[in-house]
XYZ file of C-alpha atoms in Angstrom:
131
model
C -88.290 6.661 31.113
C -88.767 4.292 34.145
C -87.954 5.605 37.614
C -85.553 3.119 37.977
C -84.080 4.102 34.746
C -84.017 7.595 36.203
C -82.654 7.018 39.924
C -79.779 5.265 38.204
C -78.648 7.921 35.896
C -78.897 10.926 38.429
C -76.789 8.908 40.885
C -73.605 8.302 37.910
C -73.769 11.912 36.740
C -73.720 13.164 40.164
C -71.071 10.435 41.148
C -69.365 11.989 38.607
C -69.471 15.406 38.750
C -67.874 15.039 41.789
C -64.735 13.476 40.519
C -64.800 16.890 38.353
C -64.849 19.023 41.345
C -62.336 17.721 43.595
C -58.961 17.722 41.913
C -56.130 15.427 43.574
C -53.605 17.357 45.400
C -50.331 17.644 43.390
C -47.488 15.744 43.327
C -44.586 16.771 45.904
C -42.016 18.063 43.105
C -39.006 18.048 45.819
C -37.449 15.067 47.721
C -39.867 14.476 50.552
C -39.257 13.998 54.587
C -40.672 11.495 56.629
C -43.228 12.489 59.215
C -41.945 13.001 62.652
C -45.030 11.860 64.290
C -45.212 8.260 65.535
C -44.893 5.424 62.513
C -48.495 3.448 61.465
C -46.823 0.700 60.365
C -47.254 -2.079 62.926
C -43.972 -2.995 64.897
C -42.322 -6.522 65.219
C -41.711 -5.414 69.127
C -44.980 -5.236 71.716
C -46.376 -2.164 72.785
C -45.842 -2.334 76.588
C -45.512 0.654 78.929
C -42.899 3.927 77.790
C -40.837 3.765 81.075
C -38.729 6.513 80.522
C -34.789 6.310 81.249
C -33.901 7.721 84.941
C -32.482 11.231 85.215
C -28.941 11.844 85.860
C -27.784 13.162 88.790
C -26.803 16.207 89.466
C -23.072 16.724 89.808
C -23.016 19.630 91.690
C -26.096 20.877 94.309
C -28.575 23.679 93.633
C -28.396 24.747 97.460
C -25.017 23.899 99.012
C -21.871 24.942 97.332
C -18.902 22.684 96.485
C -15.742 22.347 99.025
C -13.088 24.634 97.793
C -10.054 23.556 95.514
C -10.885 19.833 95.897
C -12.121 17.008 93.014
C -15.826 16.222 94.584
C -19.194 14.538 93.441
C -22.724 15.463 94.966
C -24.197 12.392 96.383
C -28.544 13.907 96.620
C -28.882 10.741 98.698
C -27.143 11.048 101.034
C -27.357 15.071 100.485
C -23.371 15.840 100.917
C -20.814 16.481 98.526
C -18.936 12.718 98.565
C -14.413 14.410 98.218
C -13.015 11.919 95.045
C -9.588 11.551 97.102
C -10.033 10.851 100.126
C -12.531 7.586 101.141
C -15.621 8.131 103.386
C -14.847 11.626 103.407
C -17.796 14.599 102.517
C -18.405 18.232 102.712
C -21.760 20.050 103.192
C -21.876 23.730 104.827
C -18.236 25.205 104.802
C -18.217 21.510 107.439
C -15.961 18.480 106.540
C -17.204 15.042 107.851
C -15.157 11.571 107.918
C -16.170 8.586 108.964
C -13.192 5.968 110.608
C -15.251 3.384 112.894
C -17.251 6.850 114.521
C -17.911 10.463 112.724
C -15.238 13.266 113.481
C -15.911 16.734 111.731
C -13.531 19.557 111.016
C -13.334 22.932 108.753
C -10.193 21.543 106.714
C -10.266 18.237 104.728
C -6.556 17.450 106.661
C -7.990 18.272 109.651
C -7.575 18.501 112.864
C -10.346 16.210 113.116
C -13.487 16.369 116.211
C -14.880 13.726 116.975
C -18.821 14.245 116.741
C -21.855 11.477 117.328
C -24.707 11.276 114.610
C -26.406 14.291 115.171
C -23.112 16.160 114.242
C -23.339 14.890 110.486
C -26.095 16.070 107.948
C -28.896 13.823 108.165
C -28.658 11.942 104.785
C -24.872 10.921 105.832
C -26.032 9.721 109.088
C -27.986 7.600 107.777
C -26.101 6.421 104.775
C -23.581 5.264 108.042
C -25.543 4.478 110.456
C -23.652 3.073 113.857
């Protein structure tokens, strides 16, 4: 035999022996579960930066207690509770604050109200209602 014929025969034998050694995996017998990772199929949308939806603002403060007996929600920007049933009335640390052409404060949501200046209200609240 010539050298080319020997190399061809040897390559053929080695190639076929590899098929005999490596068996294909068994076919699944039960229902298949689609992969949970990203799809490998091309999408019709252009890919771009993924923007996460904004986190919802908390309804309660992690530091300050809500006003007792009053419906309210926490405003993280102003750092106070906003009373739902009394317009322009706020609460933080056992004090109610009210805006009515100027600031006043009280220990009760129904008064009596004492006039105060911007230094007498929480900083976030005074920035929102700048005089």
